[in-house]
Amino acid sequence: MASSRRDLAVRAAVDQGLLSSAEPVVAILDTAGIRTSAAALTSAFAAVTDAPVLHAFAVKATPLVPVLRLLHEAGLGVEVASPGELALARAAGVPPAETVLDSPAKTPAELRQALALGIAVNADNLQELARLDALVASAPTASPLGIRVNPQVGAGSIGALSTATATSKFGVALRDEGARKAVVQAYLERPWLTRLHTHTGSQGVPLALMAEGVGEAYALAEEINRTVGRQQIDTLDIGGGLPVNFHSDEETPTYAEYARLLADTVPGLFDGRYGLVTEFGRSLLAKHGTVLARVEYTKTSGGRPIAVTHAGVQLATRTVYAPDAWPLRVLAYDSEGRPRTGETTVQDVAGPACFAGDLLATGRELPLLHQGDVVAVPDTGAYYFAHHYAYNSLPRPGIHGFTVTENGGGDGGEGGDGGGDGVVAFTTVRKPQTLAEIVAESGGAHANALVG
């Protein structure tokens, strides 16, 4: 999100009452920024290959129907990993031909539905492949089918997000004894297997390691096609996982950088013989989302100022529990939504939950926050405000998309910085959760179930 557009949106959220004493936390999405990232992805791969590429957005990153619709209109499909995510994709109007199903624990019913719709499926393991055998034999399907493999090339800096380690739970582990031979044999026996899938990792995984994992999958595809004697595998699904810079507004690394690295490392991938599928998620949305929260109180403890806000573990779960791996910036604004400037003070920014560790930032240098001020938490458009953690039964915040129109008449966002002035328009993406909805989700209709 361009910083000037963000500043305009924060001020407008206060002026227009989106952020108020009644709604002390809200999330906003920069729609122009999302379109820009989608265009950067498609153009990066178009620059290195003429082969067809399906860019399937990983729904888990931001499971919101309006976001999926926006991305689809920008030319992207979806990658889903559950019946819920598939339902969201279908509600957004994404067609089956632009949908990919990945999951390590697909049920027979999920597989049956995907094959009936013609959705691409990547089998995670050989037992799942046996299930597909029975389903393919029982009814014809238009679904492209493949196997996910784990190239076992190693871990990045965040172990929980490294999916190509020696003991990863995902895919067929290629370096285990007999595994590679079993995969090759599986393709020999099943001419309807036409895809091969891998995903090396995500945040914390360096680009060179990601490219190495893709290279291993490409080499396996070449081996299988040579063994079969024809090009049975016609599409490589290379996953996603481009890391995000959470330390500044700079968008690094870029899709263009990654595509060029792949072209240099695995040149045969782009010579036109293979169609491609990508599954990027965080990198498309993270920079374009911001959480806004009122400072309810300020205090001092042990000589350190503390600002108590309404944004904490219910939104930034990963940051609260693993702050070293998932640091977030906190930006200070005054009560009218104007950026605070001047001398900085070391202070804590706390969330509303009732445990000591609910801190967005510890010992952070910021302009001193005051009661009624606004804090903005950028880079939260993926895996943050759309993944609610219901600690203390705190409600899910409302989410709003915004556009900035220059006073001169142009769109303040499509590749520009929005200028220093402009008109901000908000649209509702998701309404804030009500207390009645919290009660209903918590068994309110069955109050007497344990005593009657």
CSV table of C-alpha atoms in Angstrom, one decimal:
chain,number,residue,atom,x,y,z
A,1,MET,CA,0.0,0.0,0.0
A,2,ALA,CA,1.5,3.4,-1.0
A,3,SER,CA,2.1,5.3,2.3
A,4,SER,CA,0.3,8.4,1.1
A,5,ARG,CA,-2.8,6.5,0.2
A,6,ARG,CA,-2.7,4.8,3.6
A,7,ASP,CA,-2.4,8.2,5.4
A,8,LEU,CA,-5.4,9.5,3.4
A,9,ALA,CA,-7.4,6.3,4.3
A,10,VAL,CA,-6.6,6.5,8.0
A,11,ARG,CA,-7.8,10.1,8.2
A,12,ALA,CA,-10.9,9.3,6.2
A,13,ALA,CA,-11.7,6.3,8.4
A,14,VAL,CA,-11.8,8.6,11.4
A,15,ASP,CA,-13.7,11.4,9.5
A,16,GLN,CA,-16.3,9.0,8.1
A,17,GLY,CA,-16.9,7.2,11.4
A,18,LEU,CA,-15.5,3.8,10.4
A,19,LEU,CA,-13.2,4.0,13.4
A,20,SER,CA,-15.0,5.3,16.4
A,21,SER,CA,-15.7,4.6,20.1
A,22,ALA,CA,-18.4,2.2,19.0
A,23,GLU,CA,-16.1,0.5,16.4
A,24,PRO,CA,-12.6,0.9,18.0
A,25,VAL,CA,-10.9,-1.5,15.5
A,26,VAL,CA,-11.3,-1.8,11.8
A,27,ALA,CA,-9.4,-3.2,8.8
A,28,ILE,CA,-8.9,-1.6,5.5
A,29,LEU,CA,-7.8,-2.9,2.1
A,30,ASP,CA,-6.2,-0.9,-0.7
A,31,THR,CA,-8.0,-2.1,-3.8
A,32,ALA,CA,-5.7,-0.3,-6.2
A,33,GLY,CA,-2.7,-1.9,-4.5
A,34,ILE,CA,-4.2,-5.3,-4.9
A,35,ARG,CA,-4.7,-4.8,-8.6
A,36,THR,CA,-1.1,-3.5,-8.9
A,37,SER,CA,0.3,-6.7,-7.2
A,38,ALA,CA,-1.8,-9.0,-9.4
A,39,ALA,CA,-0.6,-7.2,-12.5
A,40,ALA,CA,3.0,-7.4,-11.3
A,41,LEU,CA,2.6,-11.2,-10.9
A,42,THR,CA,1.1,-11.8,-14.3
A,43,SER,CA,3.5,-9.6,-16.1
A,44,ALA,CA,6.6,-11.1,-14.3
A,45,PHE,CA,5.9,-14.5,-15.7
A,46,ALA,CA,4.7,-13.3,-19.1
A,47,ALA,CA,8.1,-11.7,-19.4
A,48,VAL,CA,9.9,-15.1,-19.2
A,49,THR,CA,7.5,-17.5,-20.9
A,50,ASP,CA,4.8,-17.7,-23.6
A,51,ALA,CA,3.4,-20.9,-22.1
A,52,PRO,CA,0.0,-20.8,-20.3
A,53,VAL,CA,0.2,-19.9,-16.6
A,54,LEU,CA,-2.6,-20.1,-14.1
A,55,HIS,CA,-1.9,-17.9,-11.1
A,56,ALA,CA,-4.0,-19.5,-8.4
A,57,PHE,CA,-4.3,-17.3,-5.4
A,58,ALA,CA,-4.0,-19.2,-2.1
A,59,VAL,CA,-7.3,-18.6,-0.5
A,60,LYS,CA,-6.0,-19.4,2.9
A,61,ALA,CA,-4.1,-16.1,2.8
A,62,THR,CA,-7.2,-13.9,2.7
A,63,PRO,CA,-10.4,-15.9,2.7
A,64,LEU,CA,-12.8,-13.1,1.7
A,65,VAL,CA,-15.2,-13.5,-1.2
A,66,PRO,CA,-14.9,-9.9,-2.4
A,67,VAL,CA,-11.1,-10.3,-2.5
A,68,LEU,CA,-11.4,-13.5,-4.5
A,69,ARG,CA,-13.7,-11.7,-7.0
A,70,LEU,CA,-11.4,-8.8,-7.3
A,71,LEU,CA,-8.4,-11.0,-8.0
A,72,HIS,CA,-10.4,-13.1,-10.5
A,73,GLU,CA,-11.3,-10.0,-12.4
A,74,ALA,CA,-7.6,-9.2,-12.4
A,75,GLY,CA,-6.9,-12.5,-14.1
A,76,LEU,CA,-6.2,-14.9,-11.2
A,77,GLY,CA,-7.7,-18.2,-10.2
A,78,VAL,CA,-7.7,-19.8,-6.8
A,79,GLU,CA,-5.9,-22.6,-4.8
A,80,VAL,CA,-8.2,-24.1,-2.1
A,81,ALA,CA,-7.4,-26.5,0.7
A,82,SER,CA,-10.8,-27.2,2.2
A,83,PRO,CA,-14.5,-27.4,1.5
A,84,GLY,CA,-14.9,-24.0,3.1
A,85,GLU,CA,-12.3,-22.4,0.8
A,86,LEU,CA,-13.9,-24.0,-2.2
A,87,ALA,CA,-17.3,-22.6,-1.2
A,88,LEU,CA,-15.8,-19.1,-0.9
A,89,ALA,CA,-14.2,-19.5,-4.4
A,90,ARG,CA,-17.5,-20.6,-5.9
A,91,ALA,CA,-19.3,-17.8,-4.2
A,92,ALA,CA,-16.8,-15.4,-5.8
A,93,GLY,CA,-17.6,-16.8,-9.2
A,94,VAL,CA,-14.2,-18.5,-9.9
A,95,PRO,CA,-14.8,-21.3,-12.4
A,96,PRO,CA,-13.6,-24.9,-11.7
A,97,ALA,CA,-11.1,-24.7,-14.6
A,98,GLU,CA,-9.3,-22.0,-12.7
A,99,THR,CA,-9.4,-23.8,-9.3
A,100,VAL,CA,-6.8,-26.1,-7.8
A,101,LEU,CA,-7.4,-28.3,-4.8
A,102,ASP,CA,-4.5,-29.0,-2.4
A,103,SER,CA,-4.7,-30.5,1.1
A,104,PRO,CA,-2.9,-33.2,3.0
A,105,ALA,CA,-6.2,-34.6,4.3
A,106,LYS,CA,-8.8,-34.6,1.6
A,107,THR,CA,-11.8,-36.8,2.3
A,108,PRO,CA,-13.5,-39.0,-0.3
A,109,ALA,CA,-16.3,-36.6,-0.5
A,110,GLU,CA,-14.0,-33.7,-1.2
A,111,LEU,CA,-12.3,-35.6,-4.0
A,112,ARG,CA,-15.6,-36.8,-5.4
A,113,GLN,CA,-16.9,-33.2,-5.6
A,114,ALA,CA,-13.7,-31.8,-7.1
A,115,LEU,CA,-13.7,-34.5,-9.8
A,116,ALA,CA,-17.4,-33.9,-10.6
A,117,LEU,CA,-16.7,-30.2,-11.0
A,118,GLY,CA,-13.5,-30.6,-13.1
A,119,ILE,CA,-11.3,-29.0,-10.5
A,120,ALA,CA,-7.5,-29.7,-10.6
A,121,VAL,CA,-6.4,-32.0,-7.8
A,122,ASN,CA,-2.9,-32.6,-6.5
A,123,ALA,CA,-2.7,-35.8,-4.6
A,124,ASP,CA,-0.7,-35.4,-1.4
A,125,ASN,CA,0.4,-39.0,-1.0
A,126,LEU,CA,0.1,-42.5,-2.5
A,127,GLN,CA,-2.9,-43.5,-0.3
A,128,GLU,CA,-4.8,-40.5,-1.7
A,129,LEU,CA,-3.8,-41.6,-5.2
A,130,ALA,CA,-5.4,-45.0,-4.5
A,131,ARG,CA,-8.6,-43.2,-3.7
A,132,LEU,CA,-8.4,-41.3,-7.0
A,133,ASP,CA,-7.9,-44.6,-8.8
A,134,ALA,CA,-11.3,-45.7,-7.6
A,135,LEU,CA,-13.0,-42.4,-8.4
A,136,VAL,CA,-11.5,-42.1,-11.8
A,137,ALA,CA,-12.5,-45.6,-12.7
A,138,SER,CA,-16.1,-45.0,-11.5
A,139,ALA,CA,-16.9,-41.8,-13.4
A,140,PRO,CA,-15.2,-39.7,-16.2
A,141,THR,CA,-13.7,-36.4,-15.1
A,142,ALA,CA,-12.2,-33.3,-16.7
A,143,SER,CA,-10.0,-32.6,-13.7
A,144,PRO,CA,-6.3,-32.3,-14.3
A,145,LEU,CA,-4.7,-34.6,-11.8
A,146,GLY,CA,-1.2,-34.8,-10.3
A,147,ILE,CA,1.0,-35.7,-7.3
A,148,ARG,CA,2.6,-33.4,-4.8
A,149,VAL,CA,6.2,-34.1,-4.1
A,150,ASN,CA,8.5,-32.9,-1.3
A,151,PRO,CA,12.0,-32.2,-2.8
A,152,GLN,CA,13.5,-32.2,0.7
A,153,VAL,CA,15.8,-29.4,-0.1
A,154,GLY,CA,15.8,-27.9,3.4
A,155,ALA,CA,14.3,-25.3,5.7
A,156,GLY,CA,14.1,-21.5,5.8
A,157,SER,CA,14.3,-19.3,8.9
A,158,ILE,CA,10.7,-20.2,10.1
A,159,GLY,CA,10.5,-24.0,10.6
A,160,ALA,CA,6.7,-24.0,10.7
A,161,LEU,CA,6.5,-22.6,7.2
A,162,SER,CA,9.2,-24.7,5.6
A,163,THR,CA,7.5,-27.3,3.6
A,164,ALA,CA,10.4,-29.0,1.9
A,165,THR,CA,12.3,-30.3,5.0
A,166,ALA,CA,13.3,-33.9,5.4
A,167,THR,CA,10.3,-34.6,7.6
A,168,SER,CA,7.6,-32.2,6.1
A,169,LYS,CA,4.1,-33.5,6.4
A,170,PHE,CA,3.4,-32.4,2.8
A,171,GLY,CA,3.8,-34.5,-0.4
A,172,VAL,CA,5.7,-37.6,-1.3
A,173,ALA,CA,9.2,-37.3,0.2
A,174,LEU,CA,11.4,-37.8,-2.9
A,175,ARG,CA,14.7,-38.6,-1.1
A,176,ASP,CA,13.2,-41.3,1.2
A,177,GLU,CA,14.2,-44.8,0.1
A,178,GLY,CA,12.1,-46.1,-2.8
A,179,ALA,CA,9.9,-43.0,-3.0
A,180,ARG,CA,11.2,-41.5,-6.3
A,181,LYS,CA,10.8,-44.9,-8.0
A,182,ALA,CA,7.3,-45.3,-6.6
A,183,VAL,CA,6.3,-41.9,-8.0
A,184,VAL,CA,7.7,-42.6,-11.4
A,185,GLN,CA,5.9,-46.0,-11.4
A,186,ALA,CA,2.6,-44.2,-10.4
A,187,TYR,CA,2.8,-42.1,-13.5
A,188,LEU,CA,3.7,-45.1,-15.7
A,189,GLU,CA,0.6,-46.9,-14.5
A,190,ARG,CA,-1.8,-43.9,-14.7
A,191,PRO,CA,-1.8,-42.1,-18.0
A,192,TRP,CA,-4.3,-39.7,-16.6
A,193,LEU,CA,-1.8,-38.2,-14.2
A,194,THR,CA,-0.6,-35.1,-16.1
A,195,ARG,CA,0.6,-32.7,-13.5
A,196,LEU,CA,3.4,-32.5,-10.9
A,197,HIS,CA,3.3,-30.2,-7.9
A,198,THR,CA,5.7,-28.9,-5.3
A,199,HIS,CA,5.8,-26.0,-2.8
A,200,THR,CA,9.1,-25.4,-1.1
A,201,GLY,CA,8.0,-22.9,1.5
A,202,SER,CA,6.9,-19.4,2.4
A,203,GLN,CA,7.9,-16.6,4.7
A,204,GLY,CA,11.5,-17.1,5.8
A,205,VAL,CA,12.5,-19.2,2.8
A,206,PRO,CA,15.1,-17.6,0.5
A,207,LEU,CA,14.4,-17.4,-3.2
A,208,ALA,CA,17.4,-19.6,-4.1
A,209,LEU,CA,15.9,-22.4,-2.0
A,210,MET,CA,12.5,-22.0,-3.6
A,211,ALA,CA,14.1,-22.2,-7.0
A,212,GLU,CA,16.1,-25.3,-6.0
A,213,GLY,CA,12.8,-27.0,-5.0
A,214,VAL,CA,11.2,-26.1,-8.3
A,215,GLY,CA,14.3,-27.4,-10.1
A,216,GLU,CA,14.0,-30.8,-8.4
A,217,ALA,CA,10.3,-31.0,-9.5
A,218,TYR,CA,11.3,-30.1,-13.0
A,219,ALA,CA,14.0,-32.8,-13.1
A,220,LEU,CA,11.5,-35.4,-11.9
A,221,ALA,CA,9.0,-34.4,-14.6
A,222,GLU,CA,11.7,-34.7,-17.2
A,223,GLU,CA,12.6,-38.2,-15.8
A,224,ILE,CA,9.0,-39.3,-15.8
A,225,ASN,CA,8.3,-38.1,-19.4
A,226,ARG,CA,11.5,-39.8,-20.6
A,227,THR,CA,10.5,-43.1,-18.9
A,228,VAL,CA,7.0,-43.0,-20.3
A,229,GLY,CA,8.3,-42.1,-23.7
A,230,ARG,CA,6.0,-39.1,-24.2
A,231,GLN,CA,5.1,-35.9,-22.5
A,232,GLN,CA,2.6,-37.2,-20.0
A,233,ILE,CA,3.3,-34.4,-17.5
A,234,ASP,CA,2.2,-31.3,-19.3
A,235,THR,CA,1.9,-28.9,-16.4
A,236,LEU,CA,4.1,-28.1,-13.4
A,237,ASP,CA,2.5,-26.5,-10.3
A,238,ILE,CA,5.4,-24.7,-8.6
A,239,GLY,CA,3.5,-23.4,-5.6
A,240,GLY,CA,3.9,-20.0,-4.2
A,241,GLY,CA,5.5,-18.7,-1.1
A,242,LEU,CA,7.2,-15.4,-2.1
A,243,PRO,CA,8.3,-13.8,1.2
A,244,VAL,CA,7.1,-10.4,2.3
A,245,ASN,CA,9.1,-7.5,3.7
A,246,PHE,CA,7.5,-6.6,7.0
A,247,HIS,CA,10.1,-3.9,7.9
A,248,SER,CA,9.2,-1.1,5.5
A,249,ASP,CA,6.8,-0.1,2.7
A,250,GLU,CA,9.2,-1.4,0.1
A,251,GLU,CA,7.9,-4.5,-1.7
A,252,THR,CA,10.7,-6.9,-1.8
A,253,PRO,CA,11.5,-9.4,-3.2
A,254,THR,CA,9.5,-8.9,-6.4
A,255,TYR,CA,7.8,-11.3,-8.7
A,256,ALA,CA,10.0,-10.2,-11.5
A,257,GLU,CA,13.1,-11.0,-9.5
A,258,TYR,CA,11.8,-14.5,-8.7
A,259,ALA,CA,10.7,-15.2,-12.3
A,260,ARG,CA,14.1,-14.2,-13.6
A,261,LEU,CA,15.8,-16.4,-11.0
A,262,LEU,CA,13.6,-19.3,-12.1
A,263,ALA,CA,14.4,-18.7,-15.7
A,264,ASP,CA,18.2,-18.7,-14.9
A,265,THR,CA,18.0,-21.7,-12.6
A,266,VAL,CA,15.5,-23.9,-14.4
A,267,PRO,CA,15.5,-22.6,-18.0
A,268,GLY,CA,13.6,-25.7,-19.4
A,269,LEU,CA,10.7,-24.7,-17.2
A,270,PHE,CA,10.0,-21.8,-19.6
A,271,ASP,CA,10.7,-23.3,-23.0
A,272,GLY,CA,7.1,-23.8,-23.8
A,273,ARG,CA,6.8,-27.5,-23.1
A,274,TYR,CA,5.1,-27.1,-19.8
A,275,GLY,CA,2.1,-25.1,-18.6
A,276,LEU,CA,2.5,-23.6,-15.2
A,277,VAL,CA,0.5,-23.1,-12.1
A,278,THR,CA,1.5,-20.7,-9.3
A,279,GLU,CA,0.0,-20.5,-5.8
A,280,PHE,CA,1.0,-17.1,-4.3
A,281,GLY,CA,-1.0,-15.8,-1.4
A,282,ARG,CA,0.7,-13.6,1.3
A,283,SER,CA,2.8,-11.6,-1.2
A,284,LEU,CA,-0.3,-10.5,-3.2
A,285,LEU,CA,-2.3,-9.2,-0.2
A,286,ALA,CA,-0.1,-8.4,2.8
A,287,LYS,CA,1.1,-5.0,1.8
A,288,HIS,CA,-2.4,-3.8,1.0
A,289,GLY,CA,-4.1,-4.3,4.3
A,290,THR,CA,-3.9,-2.2,7.4
A,291,VAL,CA,-5.5,-2.7,10.9
A,292,LEU,CA,-6.6,0.6,12.6
A,293,ALA,CA,-7.3,0.7,16.3
A,294,ARG,CA,-8.1,3.4,18.9
A,295,VAL,CA,-5.9,3.8,21.9
A,296,GLU,CA,-8.3,3.2,24.8
A,297,TYR,CA,-5.9,4.1,27.6
A,298,THR,CA,-2.3,5.0,28.2
A,299,LYS,CA,-0.3,4.2,31.4
A,300,THR,CA,3.2,3.7,32.6
A,301,SER,CA,4.6,0.5,34.2
A,302,GLY,CA,8.2,0.2,35.4
A,303,GLY,CA,8.9,3.6,33.8
A,304,ARG,CA,7.8,2.4,30.3
A,305,PRO,CA,4.7,4.0,28.6
A,306,ILE,CA,2.0,1.5,27.5
A,307,ALA,CA,-0.7,2.2,25.0
A,308,VAL,CA,-3.7,-0.1,25.4
A,309,THR,CA,-5.4,-0.6,22.0
A,310,HIS,CA,-8.2,-2.8,20.6
A,311,ALA,CA,-5.9,-4.7,18.2
A,312,GLY,CA,-4.0,-7.6,19.6
A,313,VAL,CA,-3.9,-11.4,19.6
A,314,GLN,CA,-7.4,-11.8,18.0
A,315,LEU,CA,-5.9,-10.3,14.8
A,316,ALA,CA,-2.1,-10.6,15.0
A,317,THR,CA,-2.0,-14.0,16.5
A,318,ARG,CA,1.3,-15.0,15.0
A,319,THR,CA,2.9,-11.8,16.0
A,320,VAL,CA,1.8,-12.0,19.6
A,321,TYR,CA,2.9,-15.6,20.0
A,322,ALA,CA,6.0,-15.5,17.8
A,323,PRO,CA,7.1,-11.8,17.7
A,324,ASP,CA,10.6,-12.5,16.5
A,325,ALA,CA,9.4,-14.5,13.4
A,326,TRP,CA,6.4,-12.2,12.7
A,327,PRO,CA,7.3,-8.6,13.6
A,328,LEU,CA,4.8,-5.9,12.6
A,329,ARG,CA,5.3,-2.2,12.2
A,330,VAL,CA,3.1,0.1,14.3
A,331,LEU,CA,2.4,3.6,13.0
A,332,ALA,CA,1.2,6.5,15.2
A,333,TYR,CA,-1.7,8.8,14.3
A,334,ASP,CA,-3.5,11.4,16.4
A,335,SER,CA,-7.1,11.3,17.4
A,336,GLU,CA,-8.1,12.9,14.0
A,337,GLY,CA,-6.1,10.4,12.0
A,338,ARG,CA,-3.1,12.6,11.2
A,339,PRO,CA,0.4,11.1,11.4
A,340,ARG,CA,2.1,11.9,14.7
A,341,THR,CA,5.6,13.3,14.3
A,342,GLY,CA,8.3,14.6,16.5
A,343,GLU,CA,10.4,13.1,19.3
A,344,THR,CA,10.0,9.4,19.8
A,345,THR,CA,9.7,7.5,23.0
A,346,VAL,CA,10.3,3.8,23.8
A,347,GLN,CA,6.8,2.3,24.6
A,348,ASP,CA,4.7,-0.8,24.4
A,349,VAL,CA,1.6,-1.2,22.3
A,350,ALA,CA,-0.8,-3.6,23.8
A,351,GLY,CA,-3.9,-5.4,22.7
A,352,PRO,CA,-7.2,-5.9,24.6
A,353,ALA,CA,-6.9,-9.6,25.6
A,354,CYS,CA,-6.5,-10.7,29.2
A,355,PHE,CA,-3.0,-12.2,29.2
A,356,ALA,CA,0.3,-10.4,29.6
A,357,GLY,CA,1.8,-11.4,26.3
A,358,ASP,CA,-0.9,-9.7,24.2
A,359,LEU,CA,1.5,-7.1,22.8
A,360,LEU,CA,1.7,-5.8,19.2
A,361,ALA,CA,5.0,-4.2,19.9
A,362,THR,CA,7.4,-4.2,22.9
A,363,GLY,CA,9.9,-1.4,23.5
A,364,ARG,CA,9.1,0.3,20.2
A,365,GLU,CA,10.3,3.8,19.5
A,366,LEU,CA,7.3,5.8,18.4
A,367,PRO,CA,5.9,9.3,18.9
A,368,LEU,CA,4.3,9.1,22.3
A,369,LEU,CA,0.8,7.8,22.0
A,370,HIS,CA,-2.1,9.5,23.8
A,371,GLN,CA,-5.6,8.3,24.8
A,372,GLY,CA,-7.9,8.5,21.8
A,373,ASP,CA,-5.0,8.3,19.3
A,374,VAL,CA,-5.1,5.8,16.4
A,375,VAL,CA,-2.5,3.1,15.7
A,376,ALA,CA,-2.2,1.6,12.3
A,377,VAL,CA,-0.7,-1.8,11.7
A,378,PRO,CA,0.3,-2.1,8.1
A,379,ASP,CA,1.2,-5.3,6.1
A,380,THR,CA,-1.7,-7.1,7.6
A,381,GLY,CA,-3.7,-7.9,4.4
A,382,ALA,CA,-2.8,-11.6,4.6
A,383,TYR,CA,-3.1,-14.0,7.5
A,384,TYR,CA,-4.1,-11.3,9.9
A,385,PHE,CA,-7.5,-9.7,10.0
A,386,ALA,CA,-9.2,-12.4,8.0
A,387,HIS,CA,-8.0,-15.1,10.5
A,388,HIS,CA,-9.8,-14.3,13.7
A,389,TYR,CA,-8.7,-15.8,17.0
A,390,ALA,CA,-11.7,-15.6,19.3
A,391,TYR,CA,-9.7,-15.0,22.5
A,392,ASN,CA,-12.0,-13.4,25.2
A,393,SER,CA,-14.8,-13.7,22.6
A,394,LEU,CA,-13.6,-10.5,21.0
A,395,PRO,CA,-15.6,-9.8,17.9
A,396,ARG,CA,-14.2,-9.9,14.3
A,397,PRO,CA,-13.7,-6.4,13.0
A,398,GLY,CA,-15.3,-4.9,10.0
A,399,ILE,CA,-13.3,-4.9,6.8
A,400,HIS,CA,-13.6,-2.2,4.2
A,401,GLY,CA,-12.0,-1.7,0.8
A,402,PHE,CA,-11.0,1.8,-0.2
A,403,THR,CA,-10.1,3.7,-3.3
A,404,VAL,CA,-8.5,7.2,-3.5
A,405,THR,CA,-9.6,9.6,-6.2
A,406,GLU,CA,-7.4,12.6,-6.9
A,407,ASN,CA,-9.2,15.9,-6.5
A,408,GLY,CA,-8.0,16.5,-10.1
A,409,GLY,CA,-10.1,13.6,-11.2
A,410,GLY,CA,-7.6,10.7,-11.6
A,411,ASP,CA,-7.5,7.5,-9.7
A,412,GLY,CA,-5.0,8.0,-6.8
A,413,GLY,CA,-3.8,4.5,-6.8
A,414,GLU,CA,-3.2,2.7,-10.1
A,415,GLY,CA,0.6,2.8,-9.9
A,416,GLY,CA,0.9,6.2,-8.3
A,417,ASP,CA,1.2,7.3,-4.7
A,418,GLY,CA,-2.2,8.9,-4.5
A,419,GLY,CA,-0.8,12.4,-4.2
A,420,GLY,CA,-1.0,14.4,-1.1
A,421,ASP,CA,-4.8,15.1,-1.4
A,422,GLY,CA,-7.7,13.1,-2.6
A,423,VAL,CA,-11.2,11.7,-1.9
A,424,VAL,CA,-11.4,8.3,-0.2
A,425,ALA,CA,-14.3,6.0,-0.8
A,426,PHE,CA,-14.9,2.9,1.3
A,427,THR,CA,-16.9,-0.2,0.5
A,428,THR,CA,-17.9,-2.9,2.9
A,429,VAL,CA,-16.0,-6.2,2.5
A,430,ARG,CA,-17.2,-7.8,5.7
A,431,LYS,CA,-19.4,-6.3,8.4
A,432,PRO,CA,-18.2,-6.3,12.0
A,433,GLN,CA,-19.3,-9.3,14.0
A,434,THR,CA,-22.2,-8.7,16.4
A,435,LEU,CA,-22.6,-9.9,20.0
A,436,ALA,CA,-25.6,-11.9,18.9
A,437,GLU,CA,-23.4,-13.7,16.3
A,438,ILE,CA,-20.8,-14.5,19.0
A,439,VAL,CA,-23.5,-16.0,21.2
A,440,ALA,CA,-25.0,-18.0,18.3
A,441,GLU,CA,-21.5,-19.4,17.4
A,442,SER,CA,-21.0,-20.3,21.1
A,443,GLY,CA,-24.0,-22.6,21.4
A,444,GLY,CA,-26.6,-19.9,22.4
A,445,ALA,CA,-29.4,-21.9,20.9
A,446,HIS,CA,-28.5,-24.8,23.1
A,447,ALA,CA,-28.2,-23.1,26.5
A,448,ASN,CA,-29.9,-26.0,28.3
A,449,ALA,CA,-28.1,-28.8,26.5
A,450,LEU,CA,-26.0,-29.8,29.5
A,451,VAL,CA,-28.6,-29.2,32.3
A,452,GLY,CA,-31.9,-30.2,30.8
